[in-house]
């Protein structure tokens, strides 16, 4: 079976009432660019706040330019971009987070915690209001954060970006705007394991495109070449602590021994952002069984377990 974490509440789905021809026109409202918002999500079991940490430019927009408004209603959270002048909804996306799962734990009833998170939206041409909404127990959304931004306040898209990690195209060659772009980011690989890292990237990319329903689809898979200071993942129950900085892969998340996560979220996004992506895999260099899959957030899997290929595809199902 998959790593056991407990089932999340079923989210009611909205009807598919947003026909493609009723969607906002991408070229009217957005540049071919990605605005990344890093923020801190804090709170308890019943309260939550969002504090903006940084705005970043992250290159061309890899997401859909046809379906901008999400019609599904899925996710504990919903992000929206609205025209500041008219209030028209220009873009939205549902998602879940590790903070949202933490709120269901016993710890959240007695303590406050803060989690780093990231939102990526297409770069607006005119002033917009960007907001985040949280689903209540009755299924309705309530706004927990909003900020109005004008184009002049955004990071300079023309400025030279610092050099990033090596990016390898593993499968596919379709244009990012018309393909599902998946990036695999390694965690817990030493520089001396470069050959293993490259081999693992190739193997899992092939597993994805050889697995129905992804076979024959327009999918591009990218791999990131990056190395950590320690091999494998932290195991707090066994006294193996997290490495400082980096992606911080760890088992024992939220008290579940085989819940494998990546707590260095902003570093993970820094690495993933070197490639165009719609979905993120975190490939952890370990033989221990575990994994994670959080909707529109990321999927995490082990590289060397007997069930690694199964976990790889299974957790992608949760996240995608």
mmCIF file of C-alpha atoms in Angstrom:
data_model
loop_
_atom_site.group_PDB
_atom_site.id
_atom_site.type_symbol
_atom_site.label_atom_id
_atom_site.label_comp_id
_atom_site.label_asym_id
_atom_site.label_seq_id
_atom_site.Cartn_x
_atom_site.Cartn_y
_atom_site.Cartn_z
ATOM 1 C CA UNK A 1 0.000 0.000 0.000
ATOM 2 C CA UNK A 2 0.969 3.642 -0.270
ATOM 3 C CA UNK A 3 2.554 5.530 2.638
ATOM 4 C CA UNK A 4 -0.248 5.884 5.187
ATOM 5 C CA UNK A 5 -0.983 9.430 6.326
ATOM 6 C CA UNK A 6 -4.729 9.471 6.840
ATOM 7 C CA UNK A 7 -7.275 10.633 4.301
ATOM 8 C CA UNK A 8 -7.884 14.324 3.686
ATOM 9 C CA UNK A 9 -11.464 15.594 3.669
ATOM 10 C CA UNK A 10 -13.228 15.214 0.351
ATOM 11 C CA UNK A 11 -13.470 18.612 -1.351
ATOM 12 C CA UNK A 12 -16.720 19.278 -3.215
ATOM 13 C CA UNK A 13 -16.139 20.040 -6.884
ATOM 14 C CA UNK A 14 -17.627 22.978 -8.719
ATOM 15 C CA UNK A 15 -19.316 22.290 -12.058
ATOM 16 C CA UNK A 16 -17.240 22.594 -15.212
ATOM 17 C CA UNK A 17 -19.065 25.773 -16.153
ATOM 18 C CA UNK A 18 -16.119 27.765 -17.506
ATOM 19 C CA UNK A 19 -16.088 27.000 -21.226
ATOM 20 C CA UNK A 20 -12.800 27.525 -23.019
ATOM 21 C CA UNK A 21 -14.197 30.432 -25.025
ATOM 22 C CA UNK A 22 -15.252 32.152 -21.793
ATOM 23 C CA UNK A 23 -11.758 32.039 -20.317
ATOM 24 C CA UNK A 24 -9.755 35.290 -20.108
ATOM 25 C CA UNK A 25 -7.425 35.972 -23.050
ATOM 26 C CA UNK A 26 -3.872 35.372 -21.883
ATOM 27 C CA UNK A 27 -2.221 37.887 -24.212
ATOM 28 C CA UNK A 28 -4.586 40.658 -23.138
ATOM 29 C CA UNK A 29 -3.862 40.368 -19.435
ATOM 30 C CA UNK A 30 -0.448 38.717 -19.045
ATOM 31 C CA UNK A 31 3.136 38.862 -20.226
ATOM 32 C CA UNK A 32 5.056 35.712 -21.132
ATOM 33 C CA UNK A 33 6.556 35.614 -17.661
ATOM 34 C CA UNK A 34 6.252 33.980 -14.254
ATOM 35 C CA UNK A 35 5.822 35.942 -11.029
ATOM 36 C CA UNK A 36 6.839 33.916 -7.992
ATOM 37 C CA UNK A 37 5.596 34.871 -4.547
ATOM 38 C CA UNK A 38 7.365 33.307 -1.554
ATOM 39 C CA UNK A 39 5.382 33.578 1.665
ATOM 40 C CA UNK A 40 5.124 32.222 5.197
ATOM 41 C CA UNK A 41 1.965 30.336 6.131
ATOM 42 C CA UNK A 42 1.443 30.285 9.896
ATOM 43 C CA UNK A 43 -1.258 29.447 12.382
ATOM 44 C CA UNK A 44 -2.987 26.812 14.473
ATOM 45 C CA UNK A 45 -5.701 24.246 13.882
ATOM 46 C CA UNK A 46 -8.315 26.996 13.593
ATOM 47 C CA UNK A 47 -6.414 30.138 12.576
ATOM 48 C CA UNK A 48 -4.005 30.976 9.763
ATOM 49 C CA UNK A 49 -2.109 33.962 8.391
ATOM 50 C CA UNK A 50 -0.008 34.574 5.291
ATOM 51 C CA UNK A 51 3.002 36.924 5.247
ATOM 52 C CA UNK A 52 4.685 37.796 1.954
ATOM 53 C CA UNK A 53 8.419 37.125 2.038
ATOM 54 C CA UNK A 54 9.683 37.938 -1.474
ATOM 55 C CA UNK A 55 8.715 38.540 -5.101
ATOM 56 C CA UNK A 56 10.805 36.926 -7.834
ATOM 57 C CA UNK A 57 10.869 36.778 -11.613
ATOM 58 C CA UNK A 58 11.123 33.172 -12.793
ATOM 59 C CA UNK A 59 11.354 33.339 -16.561
ATOM 60 C CA UNK A 60 8.719 32.441 -19.202
ATOM 61 C CA UNK A 61 5.259 31.186 -18.202
ATOM 62 C CA UNK A 62 5.090 27.394 -18.648
ATOM 63 C CA UNK A 63 1.455 26.970 -17.661
ATOM 64 C CA UNK A 64 -1.655 26.853 -19.799
ATOM 65 C CA UNK A 65 -2.562 29.943 -21.806
ATOM 66 C CA UNK A 66 -6.012 28.572 -22.605
ATOM 67 C CA UNK A 67 -7.410 27.504 -19.216
ATOM 68 C CA UNK A 68 -6.557 30.367 -16.865
ATOM 69 C CA UNK A 69 -9.485 30.099 -14.435
ATOM 70 C CA UNK A 70 -9.617 26.759 -12.619
ATOM 71 C CA UNK A 71 -13.163 25.334 -12.905
ATOM 72 C CA UNK A 72 -12.680 22.259 -10.704
ATOM 73 C CA UNK A 73 -13.113 23.610 -7.183
ATOM 74 C CA UNK A 74 -10.463 21.163 -5.939
ATOM 75 C CA UNK A 75 -8.024 21.924 -3.129
ATOM 76 C CA UNK A 76 -8.026 23.257 0.420
ATOM 77 C CA UNK A 77 -6.688 26.563 -0.894
ATOM 78 C CA UNK A 78 -7.415 28.714 -3.926
ATOM 79 C CA UNK A 79 -5.231 31.455 -5.383
ATOM 80 C CA UNK A 80 -6.769 34.204 -7.518
ATOM 81 C CA UNK A 81 -5.513 37.016 -9.740
ATOM 82 C CA UNK A 82 -8.069 39.762 -10.408
ATOM 83 C CA UNK A 83 -7.904 42.947 -12.436
ATOM 84 C CA UNK A 84 -7.486 45.720 -9.854
ATOM 85 C CA UNK A 85 -9.722 48.138 -11.759
ATOM 86 C CA UNK A 86 -12.719 45.939 -12.577
ATOM 87 C CA UNK A 87 -12.363 43.006 -10.192
ATOM 88 C CA UNK A 88 -12.571 40.561 -13.117
ATOM 89 C CA UNK A 89 -11.139 37.135 -12.347
ATOM 90 C CA UNK A 90 -8.149 36.583 -14.653
ATOM 91 C CA UNK A 91 -6.476 33.463 -13.239
ATOM 92 C CA UNK A 92 -7.054 30.978 -10.411
ATOM 93 C CA UNK A 93 -5.700 27.712 -9.151
ATOM 94 C CA UNK A 94 -6.663 25.260 -6.381
ATOM 95 C CA UNK A 95 -3.971 23.592 -4.300
ATOM 96 C CA UNK A 96 -3.141 21.968 -0.987
ATOM 97 C CA UNK A 97 -0.130 22.410 1.320
ATOM 98 C CA UNK A 98 1.791 20.716 4.083
ATOM 99 C CA UNK A 99 0.558 23.415 6.451
ATOM 100 C CA UNK A 100 -3.017 22.439 5.612
ATOM 101 C CA UNK A 101 -2.262 18.832 6.564
ATOM 102 C CA UNK A 102 -0.504 19.923 9.744
ATOM 103 C CA UNK A 103 -3.693 21.720 10.808
ATOM 104 C CA UNK A 104 -5.374 18.307 11.170
ATOM 105 C CA UNK A 105 -2.796 17.053 13.706
ATOM 106 C CA UNK A 106 -2.983 17.082 17.482
ATOM 107 C CA UNK A 107 0.002 19.416 17.637
ATOM 108 C CA UNK A 108 -1.931 22.116 15.774
ATOM 109 C CA UNK A 109 -4.560 22.170 18.525
ATOM 110 C CA UNK A 110 -1.970 23.370 21.032
ATOM 111 C CA UNK A 111 0.788 25.100 19.073
ATOM 112 C CA UNK A 112 1.561 27.564 16.300
ATOM 113 C CA UNK A 113 3.834 26.674 13.379
ATOM 114 C CA UNK A 114 5.093 28.440 10.270
ATOM 115 C CA UNK A 115 5.687 26.796 6.880
ATOM 116 C CA UNK A 116 7.395 28.321 3.817
ATOM 117 C CA UNK A 117 5.246 28.182 0.674
ATOM 118 C CA UNK A 118 5.275 29.517 -2.885
ATOM 119 C CA UNK A 119 2.690 30.752 -5.372
ATOM 120 C CA UNK A 120 3.497 31.158 -9.089
ATOM 121 C CA UNK A 121 1.223 33.212 -11.340
ATOM 122 C CA UNK A 122 1.537 34.602 -14.873
ATOM 123 C CA UNK A 123 3.125 38.068 -14.941
ATOM 124 C CA UNK A 124 0.363 40.714 -15.206
ATOM 125 C CA UNK A 125 0.373 43.613 -17.669
ATOM 126 C CA UNK A 126 -1.772 45.899 -15.494
ATOM 127 C CA UNK A 127 -2.357 46.329 -11.730
ATOM 128 C CA UNK A 128 -3.876 43.214 -10.170
ATOM 129 C CA UNK A 129 -5.035 41.925 -6.823
ATOM 130 C CA UNK A 130 -3.480 38.573 -5.911
ATOM 131 C CA UNK A 131 -5.225 36.682 -3.114
ATOM 132 C CA UNK A 132 -5.194 33.352 -1.283
ATOM 133 C CA UNK A 133 -8.380 31.742 0.025
ATOM 134 C CA UNK A 134 -8.809 28.901 2.532
ATOM 135 C CA UNK A 135 -11.643 26.371 2.513
ATOM 136 C CA UNK A 136 -13.713 26.259 5.681
ATOM 137 C CA UNK A 137 -15.433 23.266 7.223
ATOM 138 C CA UNK A 138 -18.615 24.098 5.321
ATOM 139 C CA UNK A 139 -16.736 23.869 2.009
ATOM 140 C CA UNK A 140 -16.792 27.589 1.232
ATOM 141 C CA UNK A 141 -13.653 29.683 0.693
ATOM 142 C CA UNK A 142 -12.642 32.669 2.808
ATOM 143 C CA UNK A 143 -9.863 35.083 1.909
ATOM 144 C CA UNK A 144 -6.822 34.927 4.192
ATOM 145 C CA UNK A 145 -4.446 37.203 2.268
ATOM 146 C CA UNK A 146 -4.498 39.733 -0.582
ATOM 147 C CA UNK A 147 -2.139 42.258 -2.109
ATOM 148 C CA UNK A 148 -2.507 44.699 -4.995
ATOM 149 C CA UNK A 149 0.541 44.879 -7.258
ATOM 150 C CA UNK A 150 1.275 47.156 -10.195
ATOM 151 C CA UNK A 151 3.688 46.122 -12.972
ATOM 152 C CA UNK A 152 6.227 48.746 -11.814
ATOM 153 C CA UNK A 153 6.409 46.982 -8.416
ATOM 154 C CA UNK A 154 7.336 43.601 -9.898
ATOM 155 C CA UNK A 155 10.892 42.235 -10.166
ATOM 156 C CA UNK A 156 12.709 43.325 -13.327
ATOM 157 C CA UNK A 157 12.130 40.571 -15.872
ATOM 158 C CA UNK A 158 14.876 41.954 -18.127
ATOM 159 C CA UNK A 159 17.565 41.861 -15.460
ATOM 160 C CA UNK A 160 20.191 39.152 -15.694
ATOM 161 C CA UNK A 161 19.251 36.188 -13.517
ATOM 162 C CA UNK A 162 21.940 34.452 -11.454
ATOM 163 C CA UNK A 163 23.304 31.244 -12.888
ATOM 164 C CA UNK A 164 21.313 28.210 -11.860
ATOM 165 C CA UNK A 165 21.893 24.457 -11.790
ATOM 166 C CA UNK A 166 22.311 22.313 -14.875
ATOM 167 C CA UNK A 167 18.978 21.361 -16.448
ATOM 168 C CA UNK A 168 18.654 18.144 -18.481
ATOM 169 C CA UNK A 169 15.773 17.463 -20.876
ATOM 170 C CA UNK A 170 14.988 13.800 -20.183
ATOM 171 C CA UNK A 171 11.823 13.164 -22.219
ATOM 172 C CA UNK A 172 9.701 15.083 -24.715
ATOM 173 C CA UNK A 173 10.305 18.227 -26.700
ATOM 174 C CA UNK A 174 6.932 20.034 -26.872
ATOM 175 C CA UNK A 175 6.714 23.766 -26.212
ATOM 176 C CA UNK A 176 6.120 24.508 -22.489
ATOM 177 C CA UNK A 177 2.865 26.384 -23.202
ATOM 178 C CA UNK A 178 1.303 23.306 -24.840
ATOM 179 C CA UNK A 179 2.771 20.446 -22.785
ATOM 180 C CA UNK A 180 2.699 19.113 -19.259
ATOM 181 C CA UNK A 181 6.132 20.090 -17.954
ATOM 182 C CA UNK A 182 7.464 17.985 -15.099
ATOM 183 C CA UNK A 183 10.725 18.687 -13.275
ATOM 184 C CA UNK A 184 12.556 16.131 -11.116
ATOM 185 C CA UNK A 185 14.669 17.737 -8.383
ATOM 186 C CA UNK A 186 17.175 15.522 -6.536
ATOM 187 C CA UNK A 187 17.685 15.566 -2.776
ATOM 188 C CA UNK A 188 20.346 13.802 -0.717
ATOM 189 C CA UNK A 189 22.844 13.127 -3.529
ATOM 190 C CA UNK A 190 26.551 13.753 -2.968
ATOM 191 C CA UNK A 191 28.796 15.197 -5.674
ATOM 192 C CA UNK A 192 30.564 11.821 -5.814
ATOM 193 C CA UNK A 193 27.217 10.264 -6.863
ATOM 194 C CA UNK A 194 26.765 12.254 -10.060
ATOM 195 C CA UNK A 195 26.656 9.185 -12.312
ATOM 196 C CA UNK A 196 23.983 7.621 -10.073
ATOM 197 C CA UNK A 197 21.975 10.858 -10.077
ATOM 198 C CA UNK A 198 21.954 11.102 -13.868
ATOM 199 C CA UNK A 199 21.010 7.448 -14.199
ATOM 200 C CA UNK A 200 18.173 7.790 -11.671
ATOM 201 C CA UNK A 201 16.796 10.827 -13.511
ATOM 202 C CA UNK A 202 16.733 8.968 -16.827
ATOM 203 C CA UNK A 203 15.114 5.874 -15.298
ATOM 204 C CA UNK A 204 12.234 7.633 -13.586
ATOM 205 C CA UNK A 205 11.526 9.960 -16.498
ATOM 206 C CA UNK A 206 11.086 6.902 -18.700
ATOM 207 C CA UNK A 207 8.855 5.245 -16.100
ATOM 208 C CA UNK A 208 6.496 8.229 -16.214
ATOM 209 C CA UNK A 209 6.126 8.421 -19.992
ATOM 210 C CA UNK A 210 5.796 4.618 -20.242
ATOM 211 C CA UNK A 211 2.928 4.519 -17.722
ATOM 212 C CA UNK A 212 -0.676 4.937 -18.953
ATOM 213 C CA UNK A 213 -2.373 7.394 -19.147
ATOM 214 C CA UNK A 214 0.805 9.411 -19.666
ATOM 215 C CA UNK A 215 2.051 7.293 -22.575
ATOM 216 C CA UNK A 216 1.902 9.243 -25.816
ATOM 217 C CA UNK A 217 0.806 12.459 -24.159
ATOM 218 C CA UNK A 218 2.473 15.828 -24.597
ATOM 219 C CA UNK A 219 4.768 15.564 -21.587
ATOM 220 C CA UNK A 220 8.224 17.046 -21.164
ATOM 221 C CA UNK A 221 10.352 15.812 -18.252
ATOM 222 C CA UNK A 222 13.318 17.827 -17.015
ATOM 223 C CA UNK A 223 15.966 16.861 -14.489
ATOM 224 C CA UNK A 224 18.000 19.118 -12.213
ATOM 225 C CA UNK A 225 21.638 18.368 -11.433
ATOM 226 C CA UNK A 226 22.301 19.419 -7.837
ATOM 227 C CA UNK A 227 24.168 17.965 -4.878
ATOM 228 C CA UNK A 228 23.711 18.145 -1.125
ATOM 229 C CA UNK A 229 26.069 18.113 1.840
ATOM 230 C CA UNK A 230 24.664 14.822 3.191
ATOM 231 C CA UNK A 231 23.428 11.633 1.551
ATOM 232 C CA UNK A 232 19.890 10.362 1.990
ATOM 233 C CA UNK A 233 17.202 11.891 4.186
ATOM 234 C CA UNK A 234 16.787 12.847 7.819
ATOM 235 C CA UNK A 235 15.139 10.327 10.156
ATOM 236 C CA UNK A 236 14.306 12.169 13.394
ATOM 237 C CA UNK A 237 13.069 9.013 15.140
ATOM 238 C CA UNK A 238 16.519 7.499 14.657
ATOM 239 C CA UNK A 239 18.406 10.675 15.578
ATOM 240 C CA UNK A 240 19.440 11.505 11.997
ATOM 241 C CA UNK A 241 18.974 15.269 11.865
ATOM 242 C CA UNK A 242 18.209 17.551 8.935
ATOM 243 C CA UNK A 243 21.135 19.090 7.098
ATOM 244 C CA UNK A 244 21.312 22.864 7.378
ATOM 245 C CA UNK A 245 19.866 24.640 4.354
ATOM 246 C CA UNK A 246 19.153 22.824 1.124
ATOM 247 C CA UNK A 247 15.975 20.915 0.333
ATOM 248 C CA UNK A 248 15.975 19.132 3.709
ATOM 249 C CA UNK A 249 14.429 15.755 2.809
ATOM 250 C CA UNK A 250 13.038 14.011 5.879
ATOM 251 C CA UNK A 251 10.991 11.028 6.982
ATOM 252 C CA UNK A 252 8.702 11.061 10.044
ATOM 253 C CA UNK A 253 6.718 14.086 8.830
ATOM 254 C CA UNK A 254 3.710 14.944 11.026
ATOM 255 C CA UNK A 255 4.468 11.889 13.159
ATOM 256 C CA UNK A 256 4.209 9.362 10.293
ATOM 257 C CA UNK A 257 7.366 7.255 9.954
ATOM 258 C CA UNK A 258 7.159 6.847 6.175
ATOM 259 C CA UNK A 259 5.826 10.285 5.283
ATOM 260 C CA UNK A 260 8.793 11.597 3.283
ATOM 261 C CA UNK A 261 8.843 15.343 2.619
ATOM 262 C CA UNK A 262 11.119 18.227 1.628
ATOM 263 C CA UNK A 263 11.010 20.969 4.260
ATOM 264 C CA UNK A 264 13.399 23.409 2.514
ATOM 265 C CA UNK A 265 10.585 24.599 0.271
ATOM 266 C CA UNK A 266 12.059 27.833 -1.073
ATOM 267 C CA UNK A 267 15.351 26.123 -1.956
ATOM 268 C CA UNK A 268 13.357 23.427 -3.728
ATOM 269 C CA UNK A 269 11.555 26.104 -5.741
ATOM 270 C CA UNK A 270 14.861 27.835 -6.540
ATOM 271 C CA UNK A 271 16.118 24.614 -8.120
ATOM 272 C CA UNK A 272 12.848 23.693 -9.844
ATOM 273 C CA UNK A 273 12.569 27.181 -11.319
ATOM 274 C CA UNK A 274 15.651 26.622 -13.454
ATOM 275 C CA UNK A 275 13.361 24.589 -15.747
ATOM 276 C CA UNK A 276 9.869 25.293 -17.071
ATOM 277 C CA UNK A 277 7.465 23.297 -14.927
ATOM 278 C CA UNK A 278 3.844 22.610 -14.104
ATOM 279 C CA UNK A 279 4.572 19.832 -11.591
ATOM 280 C CA UNK A 280 7.475 18.990 -9.273
ATOM 281 C CA UNK A 281 8.956 15.633 -8.280
ATOM 282 C CA UNK A 282 11.471 15.433 -5.421
ATOM 283 C CA UNK A 283 13.686 12.367 -5.886
ATOM 284 C CA UNK A 284 15.286 11.434 -2.558
ATOM 285 C CA UNK A 285 18.456 9.340 -2.598
ATOM 286 C CA UNK A 286 17.335 6.625 -0.171
ATOM 287 C CA UNK A 287 16.384 2.957 -0.107
ATOM 288 C CA UNK A 288 13.840 3.409 2.679
ATOM 289 C CA UNK A 289 10.146 3.182 1.738
ATOM 290 C CA UNK A 290 8.168 6.403 1.894
ATOM 291 C CA UNK A 291 6.760 9.255 -0.112
ATOM 292 C CA UNK A 292 4.376 12.188 -0.373
ATOM 293 C CA UNK A 293 1.931 13.635 -2.860
ATOM 294 C CA UNK A 294 0.215 16.959 -2.172
ATOM 295 C CA UNK A 295 -2.198 18.418 -4.734
ATOM 296 C CA UNK A 296 -0.585 21.078 -6.965
ATOM 297 C CA UNK A 297 2.321 21.249 -4.482
ATOM 298 C CA UNK A 298 4.796 18.408 -5.143
ATOM 299 C CA UNK A 299 5.379 14.652 -5.163
ATOM 300 C CA UNK A 300 8.228 13.010 -3.224
ATOM 301 C CA UNK A 301 9.608 9.506 -3.768
ATOM 302 C CA UNK A 302 12.656 7.328 -2.922
ATOM 303 C CA UNK A 303 15.219 6.421 -5.573
ATOM 304 C CA UNK A 304 16.270 2.937 -4.449
ATOM 305 C CA UNK A 305 13.410 1.125 -2.769
ATOM 306 C CA UNK A 306 11.969 -2.145 -4.152
ATOM 307 C CA UNK A 307 8.703 -0.248 -4.749
ATOM 308 C CA UNK A 308 10.235 3.040 -5.893
ATOM 309 C CA UNK A 309 8.692 3.041 -9.377
ATOM 310 C CA UNK A 310 5.251 2.306 -7.962
ATOM 311 C CA UNK A 311 5.597 5.047 -5.336
ATOM 312 C CA UNK A 312 6.874 7.442 -8.012
ATOM 313 C CA UNK A 313 3.737 7.127 -10.156
ATOM 314 C CA UNK A 314 1.351 6.761 -7.203
ATOM 315 C CA UNK A 315 2.472 9.974 -5.484
ATOM 316 C CA UNK A 316 2.360 11.836 -8.795
ATOM 317 C CA UNK A 317 -1.316 10.871 -8.914
ATOM 318 C CA UNK A 318 -1.903 12.588 -5.570
ATOM 319 C CA UNK A 319 -0.008 15.730 -6.541
ATOM 320 C CA UNK A 320 -1.254 16.057 -10.133
#
